[in-house]
Coordinates of C-alpha atoms (C1' of nucleotides) in Angstrom, one line a residue:
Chain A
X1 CA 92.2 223.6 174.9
X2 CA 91.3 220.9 172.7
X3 CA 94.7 219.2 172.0
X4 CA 94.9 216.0 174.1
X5 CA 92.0 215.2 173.5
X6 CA 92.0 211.2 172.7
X7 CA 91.3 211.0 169.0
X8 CA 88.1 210.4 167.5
X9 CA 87.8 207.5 164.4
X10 CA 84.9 209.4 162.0
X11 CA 82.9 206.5 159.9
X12 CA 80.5 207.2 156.8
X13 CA 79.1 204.2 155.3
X14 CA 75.5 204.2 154.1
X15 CA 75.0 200.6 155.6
X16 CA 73.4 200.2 158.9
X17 CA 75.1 196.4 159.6
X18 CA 78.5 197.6 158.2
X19 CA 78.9 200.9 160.3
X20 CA 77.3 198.8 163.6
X21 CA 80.1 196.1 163.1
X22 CA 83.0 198.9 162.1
X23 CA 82.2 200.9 164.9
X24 CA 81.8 197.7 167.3
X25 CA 85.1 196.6 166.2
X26 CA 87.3 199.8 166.6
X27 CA 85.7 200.5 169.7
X28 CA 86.8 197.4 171.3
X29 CA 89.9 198.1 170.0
X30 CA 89.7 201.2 172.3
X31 CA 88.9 203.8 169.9
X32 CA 86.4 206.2 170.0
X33 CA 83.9 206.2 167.2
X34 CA 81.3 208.8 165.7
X35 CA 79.0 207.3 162.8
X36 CA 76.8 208.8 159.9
X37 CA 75.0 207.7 157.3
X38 CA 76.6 210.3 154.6
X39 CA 79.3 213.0 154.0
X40 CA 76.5 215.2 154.4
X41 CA 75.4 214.0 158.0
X42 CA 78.9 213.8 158.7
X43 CA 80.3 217.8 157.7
X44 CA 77.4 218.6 159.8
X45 CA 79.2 217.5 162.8
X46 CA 83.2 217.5 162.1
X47 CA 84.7 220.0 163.9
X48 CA 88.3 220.2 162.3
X49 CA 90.2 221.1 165.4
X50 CA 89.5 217.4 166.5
X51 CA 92.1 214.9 165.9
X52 CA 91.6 211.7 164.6
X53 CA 90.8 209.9 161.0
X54 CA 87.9 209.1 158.7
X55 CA 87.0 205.7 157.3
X56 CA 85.1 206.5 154.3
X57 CA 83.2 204.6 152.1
X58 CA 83.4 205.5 148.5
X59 CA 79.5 204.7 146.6
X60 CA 77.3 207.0 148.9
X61 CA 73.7 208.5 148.5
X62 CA 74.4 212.6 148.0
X63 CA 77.7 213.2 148.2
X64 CA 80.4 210.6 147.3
X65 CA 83.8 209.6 149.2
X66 CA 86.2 210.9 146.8
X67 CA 84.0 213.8 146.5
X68 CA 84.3 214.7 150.2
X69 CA 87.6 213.7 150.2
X70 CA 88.1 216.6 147.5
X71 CA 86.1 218.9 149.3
X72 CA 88.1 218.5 152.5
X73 CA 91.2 219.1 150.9
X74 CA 90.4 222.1 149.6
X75 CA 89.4 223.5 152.4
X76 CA 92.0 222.7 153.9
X77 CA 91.2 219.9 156.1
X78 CA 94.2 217.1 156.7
X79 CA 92.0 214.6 158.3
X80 CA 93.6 211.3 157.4
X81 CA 91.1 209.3 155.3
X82 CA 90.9 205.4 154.8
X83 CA 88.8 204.2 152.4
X84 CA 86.5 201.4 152.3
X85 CA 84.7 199.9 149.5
X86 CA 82.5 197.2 148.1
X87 CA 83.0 198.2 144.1
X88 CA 86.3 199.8 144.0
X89 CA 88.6 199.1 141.3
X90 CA 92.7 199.8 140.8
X91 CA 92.3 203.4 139.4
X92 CA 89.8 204.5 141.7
X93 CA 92.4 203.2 144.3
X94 CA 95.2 204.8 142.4
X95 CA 93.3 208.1 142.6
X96 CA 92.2 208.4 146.0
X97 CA 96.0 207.2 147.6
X98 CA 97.1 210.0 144.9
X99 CA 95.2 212.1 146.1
X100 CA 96.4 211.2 150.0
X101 CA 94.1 209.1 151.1
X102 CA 96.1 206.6 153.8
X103 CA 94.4 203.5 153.0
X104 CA 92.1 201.8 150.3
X105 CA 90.2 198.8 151.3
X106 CA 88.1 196.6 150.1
X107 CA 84.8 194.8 151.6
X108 CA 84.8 192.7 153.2
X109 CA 87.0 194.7 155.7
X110 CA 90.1 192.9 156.9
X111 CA 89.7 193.4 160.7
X112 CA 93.5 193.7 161.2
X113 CA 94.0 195.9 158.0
X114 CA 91.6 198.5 159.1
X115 CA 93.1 198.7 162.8
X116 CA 96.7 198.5 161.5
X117 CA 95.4 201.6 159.1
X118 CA 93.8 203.8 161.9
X119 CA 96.6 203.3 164.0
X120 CA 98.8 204.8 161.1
X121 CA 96.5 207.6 160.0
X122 CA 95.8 208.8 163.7
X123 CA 99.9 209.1 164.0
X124 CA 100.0 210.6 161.1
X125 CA 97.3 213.1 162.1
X126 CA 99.0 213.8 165.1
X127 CA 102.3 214.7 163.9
X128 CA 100.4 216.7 161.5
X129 CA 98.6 218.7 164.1
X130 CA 101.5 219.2 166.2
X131 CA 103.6 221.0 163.1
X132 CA 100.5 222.7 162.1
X133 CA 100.0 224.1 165.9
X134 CA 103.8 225.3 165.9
X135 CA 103.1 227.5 162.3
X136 CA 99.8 228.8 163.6
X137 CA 101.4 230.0 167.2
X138 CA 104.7 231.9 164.8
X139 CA 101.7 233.1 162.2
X140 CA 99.8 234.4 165.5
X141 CA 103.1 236.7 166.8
X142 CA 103.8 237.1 163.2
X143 CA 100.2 239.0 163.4
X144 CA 100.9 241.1 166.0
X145 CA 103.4 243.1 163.8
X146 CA 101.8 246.5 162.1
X147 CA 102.3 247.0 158.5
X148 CA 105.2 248.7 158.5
X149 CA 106.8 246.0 160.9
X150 CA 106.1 243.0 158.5
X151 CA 107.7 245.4 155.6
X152 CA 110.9 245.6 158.2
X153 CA 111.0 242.0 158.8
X154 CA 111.0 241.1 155.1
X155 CA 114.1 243.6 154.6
X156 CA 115.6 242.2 157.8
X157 CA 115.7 238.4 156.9
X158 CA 116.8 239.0 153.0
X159 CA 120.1 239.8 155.2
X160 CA 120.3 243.8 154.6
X161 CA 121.6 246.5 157.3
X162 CA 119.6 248.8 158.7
X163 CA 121.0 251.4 156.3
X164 CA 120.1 249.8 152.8
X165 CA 116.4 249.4 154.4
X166 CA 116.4 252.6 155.8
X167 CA 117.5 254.0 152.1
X168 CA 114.8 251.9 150.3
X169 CA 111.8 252.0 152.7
X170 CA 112.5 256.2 152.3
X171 CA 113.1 256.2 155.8
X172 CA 116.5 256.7 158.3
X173 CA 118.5 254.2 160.1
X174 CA 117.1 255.0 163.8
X175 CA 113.9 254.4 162.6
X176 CA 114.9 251.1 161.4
X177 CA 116.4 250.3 164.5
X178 CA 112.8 250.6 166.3
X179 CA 111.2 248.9 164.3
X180 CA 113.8 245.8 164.6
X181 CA 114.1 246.1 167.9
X182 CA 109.9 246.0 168.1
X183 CA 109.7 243.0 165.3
X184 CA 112.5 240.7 167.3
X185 CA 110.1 241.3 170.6
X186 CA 106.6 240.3 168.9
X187 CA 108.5 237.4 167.4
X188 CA 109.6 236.5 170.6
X189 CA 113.1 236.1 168.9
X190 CA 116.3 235.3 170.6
X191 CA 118.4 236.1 167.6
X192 CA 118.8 237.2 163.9
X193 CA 119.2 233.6 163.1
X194 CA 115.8 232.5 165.2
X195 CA 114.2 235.3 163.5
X196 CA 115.0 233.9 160.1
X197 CA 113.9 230.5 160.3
X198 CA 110.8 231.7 162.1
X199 CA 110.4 233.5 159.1
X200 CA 110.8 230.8 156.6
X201 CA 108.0 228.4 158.3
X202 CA 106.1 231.8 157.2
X203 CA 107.3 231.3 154.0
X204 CA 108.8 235.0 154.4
X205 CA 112.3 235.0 152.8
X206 CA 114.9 234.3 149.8
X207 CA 113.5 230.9 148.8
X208 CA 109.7 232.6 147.7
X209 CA 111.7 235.5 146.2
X210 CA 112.0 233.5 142.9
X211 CA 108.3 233.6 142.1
X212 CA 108.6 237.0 140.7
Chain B
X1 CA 127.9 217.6 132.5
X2 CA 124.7 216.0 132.0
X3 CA 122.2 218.3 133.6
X4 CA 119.8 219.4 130.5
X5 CA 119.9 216.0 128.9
X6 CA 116.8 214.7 127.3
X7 CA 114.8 212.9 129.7
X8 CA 115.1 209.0 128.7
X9 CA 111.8 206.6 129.6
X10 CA 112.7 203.6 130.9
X11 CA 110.5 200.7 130.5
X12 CA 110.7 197.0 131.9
X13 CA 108.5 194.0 130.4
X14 CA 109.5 190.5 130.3
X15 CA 107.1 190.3 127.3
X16 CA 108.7 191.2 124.4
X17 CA 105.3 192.5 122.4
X18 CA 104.3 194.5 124.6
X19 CA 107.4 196.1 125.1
X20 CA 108.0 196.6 121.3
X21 CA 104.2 198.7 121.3
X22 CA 105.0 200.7 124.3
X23 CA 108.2 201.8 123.5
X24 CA 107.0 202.5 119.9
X25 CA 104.1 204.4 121.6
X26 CA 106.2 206.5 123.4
X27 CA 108.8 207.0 120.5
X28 CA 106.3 208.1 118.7
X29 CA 105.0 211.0 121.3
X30 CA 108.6 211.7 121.6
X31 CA 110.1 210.8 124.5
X32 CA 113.7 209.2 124.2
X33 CA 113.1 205.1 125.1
X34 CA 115.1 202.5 126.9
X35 CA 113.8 199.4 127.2
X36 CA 114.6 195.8 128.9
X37 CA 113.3 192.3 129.5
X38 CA 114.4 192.4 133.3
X39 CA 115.1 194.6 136.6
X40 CA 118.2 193.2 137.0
X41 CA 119.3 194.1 133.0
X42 CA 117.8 197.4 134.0
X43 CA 119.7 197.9 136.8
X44 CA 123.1 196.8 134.8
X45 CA 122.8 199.7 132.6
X46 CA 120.5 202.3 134.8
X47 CA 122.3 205.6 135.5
X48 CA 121.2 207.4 137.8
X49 CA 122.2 210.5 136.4
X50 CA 120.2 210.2 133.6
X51 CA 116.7 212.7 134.2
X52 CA 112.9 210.4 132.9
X53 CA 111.0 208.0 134.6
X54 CA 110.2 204.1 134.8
X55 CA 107.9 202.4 133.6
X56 CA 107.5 198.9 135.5
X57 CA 105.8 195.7 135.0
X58 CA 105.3 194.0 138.1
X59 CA 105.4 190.3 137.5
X60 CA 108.4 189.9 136.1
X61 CA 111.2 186.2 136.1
X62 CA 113.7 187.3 138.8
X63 CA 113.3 190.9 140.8
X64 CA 109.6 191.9 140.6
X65 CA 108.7 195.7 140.3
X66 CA 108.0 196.2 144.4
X67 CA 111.3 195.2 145.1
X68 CA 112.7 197.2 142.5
X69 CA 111.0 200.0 143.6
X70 CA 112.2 199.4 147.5
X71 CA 115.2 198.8 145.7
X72 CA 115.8 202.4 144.1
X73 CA 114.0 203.4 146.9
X74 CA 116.4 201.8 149.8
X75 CA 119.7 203.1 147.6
X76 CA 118.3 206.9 147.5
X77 CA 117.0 206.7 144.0
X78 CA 114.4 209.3 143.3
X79 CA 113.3 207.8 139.8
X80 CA 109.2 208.2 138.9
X81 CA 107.9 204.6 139.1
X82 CA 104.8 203.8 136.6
X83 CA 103.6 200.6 137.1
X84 CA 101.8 198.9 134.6
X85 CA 100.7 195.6 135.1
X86 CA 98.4 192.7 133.5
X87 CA 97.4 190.7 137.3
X88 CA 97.1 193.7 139.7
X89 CA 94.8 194.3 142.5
X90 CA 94.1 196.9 145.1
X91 CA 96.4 195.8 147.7
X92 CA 99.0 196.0 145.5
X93 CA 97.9 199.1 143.4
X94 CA 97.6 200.7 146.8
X95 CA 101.2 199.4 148.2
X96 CA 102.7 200.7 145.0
X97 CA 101.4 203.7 145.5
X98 CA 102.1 204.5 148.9
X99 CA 105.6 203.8 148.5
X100 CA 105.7 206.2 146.1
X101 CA 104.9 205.2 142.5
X102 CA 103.4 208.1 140.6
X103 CA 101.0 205.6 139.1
X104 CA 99.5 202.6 138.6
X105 CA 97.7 201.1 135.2
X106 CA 96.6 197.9 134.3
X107 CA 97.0 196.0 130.7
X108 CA 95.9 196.6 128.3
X109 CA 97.3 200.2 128.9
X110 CA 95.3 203.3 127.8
X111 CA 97.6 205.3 125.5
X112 CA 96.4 208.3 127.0
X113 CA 97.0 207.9 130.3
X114 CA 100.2 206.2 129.9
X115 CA 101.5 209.6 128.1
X116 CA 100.0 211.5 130.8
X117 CA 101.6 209.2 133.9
X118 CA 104.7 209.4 131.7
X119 CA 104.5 213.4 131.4
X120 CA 103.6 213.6 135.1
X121 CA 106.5 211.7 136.5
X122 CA 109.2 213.4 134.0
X123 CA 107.8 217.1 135.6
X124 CA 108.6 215.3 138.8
X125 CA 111.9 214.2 138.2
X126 CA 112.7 217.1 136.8
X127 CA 111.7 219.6 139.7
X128 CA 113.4 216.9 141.9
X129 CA 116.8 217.2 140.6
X130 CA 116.6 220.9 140.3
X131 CA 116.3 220.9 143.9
X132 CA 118.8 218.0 144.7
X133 CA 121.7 219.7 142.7
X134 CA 120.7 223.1 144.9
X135 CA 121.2 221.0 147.9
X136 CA 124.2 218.9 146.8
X137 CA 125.9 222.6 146.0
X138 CA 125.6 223.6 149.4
X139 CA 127.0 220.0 150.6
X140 CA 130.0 220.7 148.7
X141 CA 130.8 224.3 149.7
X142 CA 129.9 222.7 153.2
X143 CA 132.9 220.7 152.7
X144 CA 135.6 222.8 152.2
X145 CA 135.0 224.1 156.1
X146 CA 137.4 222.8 158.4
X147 CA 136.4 220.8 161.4
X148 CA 136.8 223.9 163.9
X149 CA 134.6 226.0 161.5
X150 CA 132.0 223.6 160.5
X151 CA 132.0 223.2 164.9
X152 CA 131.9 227.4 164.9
X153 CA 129.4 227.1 162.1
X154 CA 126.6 225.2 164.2
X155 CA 127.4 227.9 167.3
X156 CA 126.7 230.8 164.6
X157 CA 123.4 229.6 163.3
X158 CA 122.2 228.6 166.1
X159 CA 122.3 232.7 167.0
X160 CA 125.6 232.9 169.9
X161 CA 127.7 235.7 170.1
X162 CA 131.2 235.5 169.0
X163 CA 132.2 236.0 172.3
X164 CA 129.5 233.4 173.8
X165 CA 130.6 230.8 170.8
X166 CA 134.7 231.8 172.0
X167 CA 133.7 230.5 176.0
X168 CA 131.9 227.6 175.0
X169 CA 135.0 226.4 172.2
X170 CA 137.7 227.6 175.0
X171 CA 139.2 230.3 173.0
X172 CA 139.1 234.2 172.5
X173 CA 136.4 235.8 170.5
X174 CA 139.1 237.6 167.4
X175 CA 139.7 233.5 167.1
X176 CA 135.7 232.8 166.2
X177 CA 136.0 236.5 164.0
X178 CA 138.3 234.7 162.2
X179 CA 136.7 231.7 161.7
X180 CA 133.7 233.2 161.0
X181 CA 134.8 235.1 158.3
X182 CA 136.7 232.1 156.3
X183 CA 132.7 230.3 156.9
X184 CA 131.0 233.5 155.0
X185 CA 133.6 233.0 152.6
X186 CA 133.4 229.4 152.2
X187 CA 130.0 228.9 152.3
X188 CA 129.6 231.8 150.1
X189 CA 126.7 233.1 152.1
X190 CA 126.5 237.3 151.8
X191 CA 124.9 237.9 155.0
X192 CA 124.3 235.9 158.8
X193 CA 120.3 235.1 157.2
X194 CA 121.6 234.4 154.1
X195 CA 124.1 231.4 155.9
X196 CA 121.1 230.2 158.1
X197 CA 119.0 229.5 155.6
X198 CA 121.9 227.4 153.1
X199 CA 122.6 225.7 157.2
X200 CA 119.2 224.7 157.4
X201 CA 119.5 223.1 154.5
X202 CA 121.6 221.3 155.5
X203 CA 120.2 220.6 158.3
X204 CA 122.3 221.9 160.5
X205 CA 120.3 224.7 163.2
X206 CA 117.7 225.1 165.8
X207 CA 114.7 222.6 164.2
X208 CA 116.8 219.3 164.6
X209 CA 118.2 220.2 168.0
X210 CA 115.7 218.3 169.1
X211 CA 116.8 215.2 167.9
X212 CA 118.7 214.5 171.5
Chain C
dT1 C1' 87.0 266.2 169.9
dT2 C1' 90.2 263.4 172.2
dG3 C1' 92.8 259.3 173.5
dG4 C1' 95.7 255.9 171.5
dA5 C1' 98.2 253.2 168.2
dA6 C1' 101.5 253.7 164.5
dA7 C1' 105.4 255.8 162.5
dT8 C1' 108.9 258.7 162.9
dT9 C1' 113.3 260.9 164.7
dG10 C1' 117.3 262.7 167.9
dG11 C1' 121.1 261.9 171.0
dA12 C1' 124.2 259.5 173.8
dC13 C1' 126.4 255.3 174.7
dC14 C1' 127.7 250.4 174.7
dT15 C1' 128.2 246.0 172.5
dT16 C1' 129.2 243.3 168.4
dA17 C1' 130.8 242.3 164.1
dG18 C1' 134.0 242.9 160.3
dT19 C1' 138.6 244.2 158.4
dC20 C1' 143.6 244.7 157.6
dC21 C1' 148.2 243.6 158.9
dA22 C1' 151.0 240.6 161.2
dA23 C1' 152.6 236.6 163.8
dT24 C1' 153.0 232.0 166.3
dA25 C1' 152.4 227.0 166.9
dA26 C1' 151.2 222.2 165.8
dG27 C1' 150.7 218.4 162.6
dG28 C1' 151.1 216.3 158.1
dC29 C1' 153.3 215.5 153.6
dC30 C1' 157.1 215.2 149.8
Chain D
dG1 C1' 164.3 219.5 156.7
dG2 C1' 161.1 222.8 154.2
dC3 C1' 156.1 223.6 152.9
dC4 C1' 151.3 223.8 153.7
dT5 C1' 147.1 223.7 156.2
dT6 C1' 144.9 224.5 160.3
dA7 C1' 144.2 226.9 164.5
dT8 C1' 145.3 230.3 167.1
dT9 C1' 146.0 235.3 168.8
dG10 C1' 147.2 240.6 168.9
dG11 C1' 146.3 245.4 167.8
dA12 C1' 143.9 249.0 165.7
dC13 C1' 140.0 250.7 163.6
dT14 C1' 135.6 251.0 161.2
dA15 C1' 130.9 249.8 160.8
dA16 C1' 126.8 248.0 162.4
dG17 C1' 123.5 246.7 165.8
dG18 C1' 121.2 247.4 170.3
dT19 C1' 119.5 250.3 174.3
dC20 C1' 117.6 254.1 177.1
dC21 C1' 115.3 258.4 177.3
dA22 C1' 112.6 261.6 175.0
dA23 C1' 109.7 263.8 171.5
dT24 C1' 106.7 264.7 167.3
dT25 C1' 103.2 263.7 163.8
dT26 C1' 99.4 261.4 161.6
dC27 C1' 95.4 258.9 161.5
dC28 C1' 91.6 256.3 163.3
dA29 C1' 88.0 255.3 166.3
dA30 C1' 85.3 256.0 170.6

DNA sequence: TTGGAAATTGGACCTTAGTCCAATAAGGCC
DNA sequence: GGCCTTATTGGACTAAGGTCCAATTTCCAA
């Protein structure tokens, strides 16, 4: 597994001297740096399961900071990103924080500024991975049902008996009672009330039945 | 009760022309307008019942808009902040943000985008409340359990048997039926899933266990 | 075509949960 | 001292959930 491993501090700036003095200062503050030249360079060698942060600059040949920013979002990327800029101005600023970028800074870099940032994106990340690893090991059981299983379990958490499912799923009680029995195994559930809130990190439940 | 009131747009500039055009602005697009020369004659008449948004000068003689903001912010205020300001820069556009301002403009404001800050942070509020009365209904009904059943309460979601919760509470499991039953009642939950989910909540279950 | 997963059902039996009626005991309040 | 809430318990009964063993049917893929 890839989760302890130390994290990694990303850097994109299209200036030779500022990425050699960035890098040289945050890896003497013990961190451990990988540079590019562009957002390009850089999505050619990210590999999202590694934890860490990005310190971006925004005015970049090719693709720009908040554009990567965007395009990491959407796909669904929560790398924590800190900004750093020689031409930014307040709603440039206003957009990128907006749009959940940790820091916005301004060149020259304030030394203490940009460590104090890293430190709090890489906590952030990290808290971010840990929730994110707990959902993806439930989704992964959650998986493992068949089709008819996952129709059970949405039955089972809205709080019905066995009967009512049975009735509306055109089907008997015994049946039923497989199937539960089956759904609390895959889920590795202890207990009706486990099962539901296993189910709501899915999203699987009451709360989401009021978008129809 | 005041629930489906007309949002009112607070707004907070020491200068009195400035105040005098935005609030004409925003009387003019509609929105309902209170205005004042000061946090602290703000915060004399501010209720926080009242659904809208703020709109927030920064400099201002006496509180400044930051600590207004950690203000509301420290006594569990959920008000929109849109700061609007005539000597901001990115440190403090990016501060303001963080901390939870929905934006940040500079003078002289653009009409537009004041209108659509203004519009933004009024959705805001609004889906904010809706979800803070849900919760505070819940508190309430939460309440009305006596000590021994909001105890049998935390055994129940967290998945025991009756006669698991009746050993741990030293007493007989018809003791805990009974209980149990005045907590469906209470709580007004129609099923075991359906008085998880109102627990968590609440926070009460499994996920904050871990707090010790 | 055949092996296997998925879905289904039966029966017997035990454990839990929920309900209705009734009753006791302690502590606080007017 | 009465009155009320809270907490407790008993008995009897119904309903619901869970378990073990066993079996059938359908459909898909090797």
């Amino acid at each position: 597994m890839t989760l302890m491993e130390q994290p990694t501090v990303y850097l994109v700036d299209d200036e030779p001297a500022i990425r050699k003095a960035l890098a040289r200062l945050l890896r003497v503050a013990g961190f451990h740096v990988v540079a590019h030249a562009s957002c390009e360079e850089f999505l050619h060698e990210y590999d999202p399961q590694t934890p860490g942060c990005l310190i971006l600059d925004m005015m970049l040949p090719g693709l720009n900071g908040d554009e990567l920013q965007k395009y990491l979002a959407d796909n669904g990327s929560s790398l924590p990103i800190i900004f750093v800029t020689g031409h930014g101005d307040i709603p440039m600023c206003a957009r990128a924080i907006k749009s959940g970028a940790v820091e916005f800074l301004t060149k020259p870099v304030d030394a203490d500024a940009l460590l104090r940032a890293v430190d709090e994106a890489i906590k952030y990340d990290s808290e971010n991975r840990r929730s994110l690893v707990d959902v993806s090991a439930i989704k992964r059981r959650h998986s493992l049902l068949t089709p008819r299983e996952q129709e059970v379990l949405i039955h089972v958490v809205d709080g019905k008996t066995n009967k009512k499912i049975a009735a509306e799923l055109g089907t008997v009680e015994k049946t039923i009672k497989v199937h539960r029995a089956r759904i609390m195994e895959k889920m590795e559930a202890g207990s009706l009330a486990e099962l539901v809130r296993l189910a709501m990190q899915l999203g699987i439940g009451r709360p989401d039945s009021r978008c129809c």
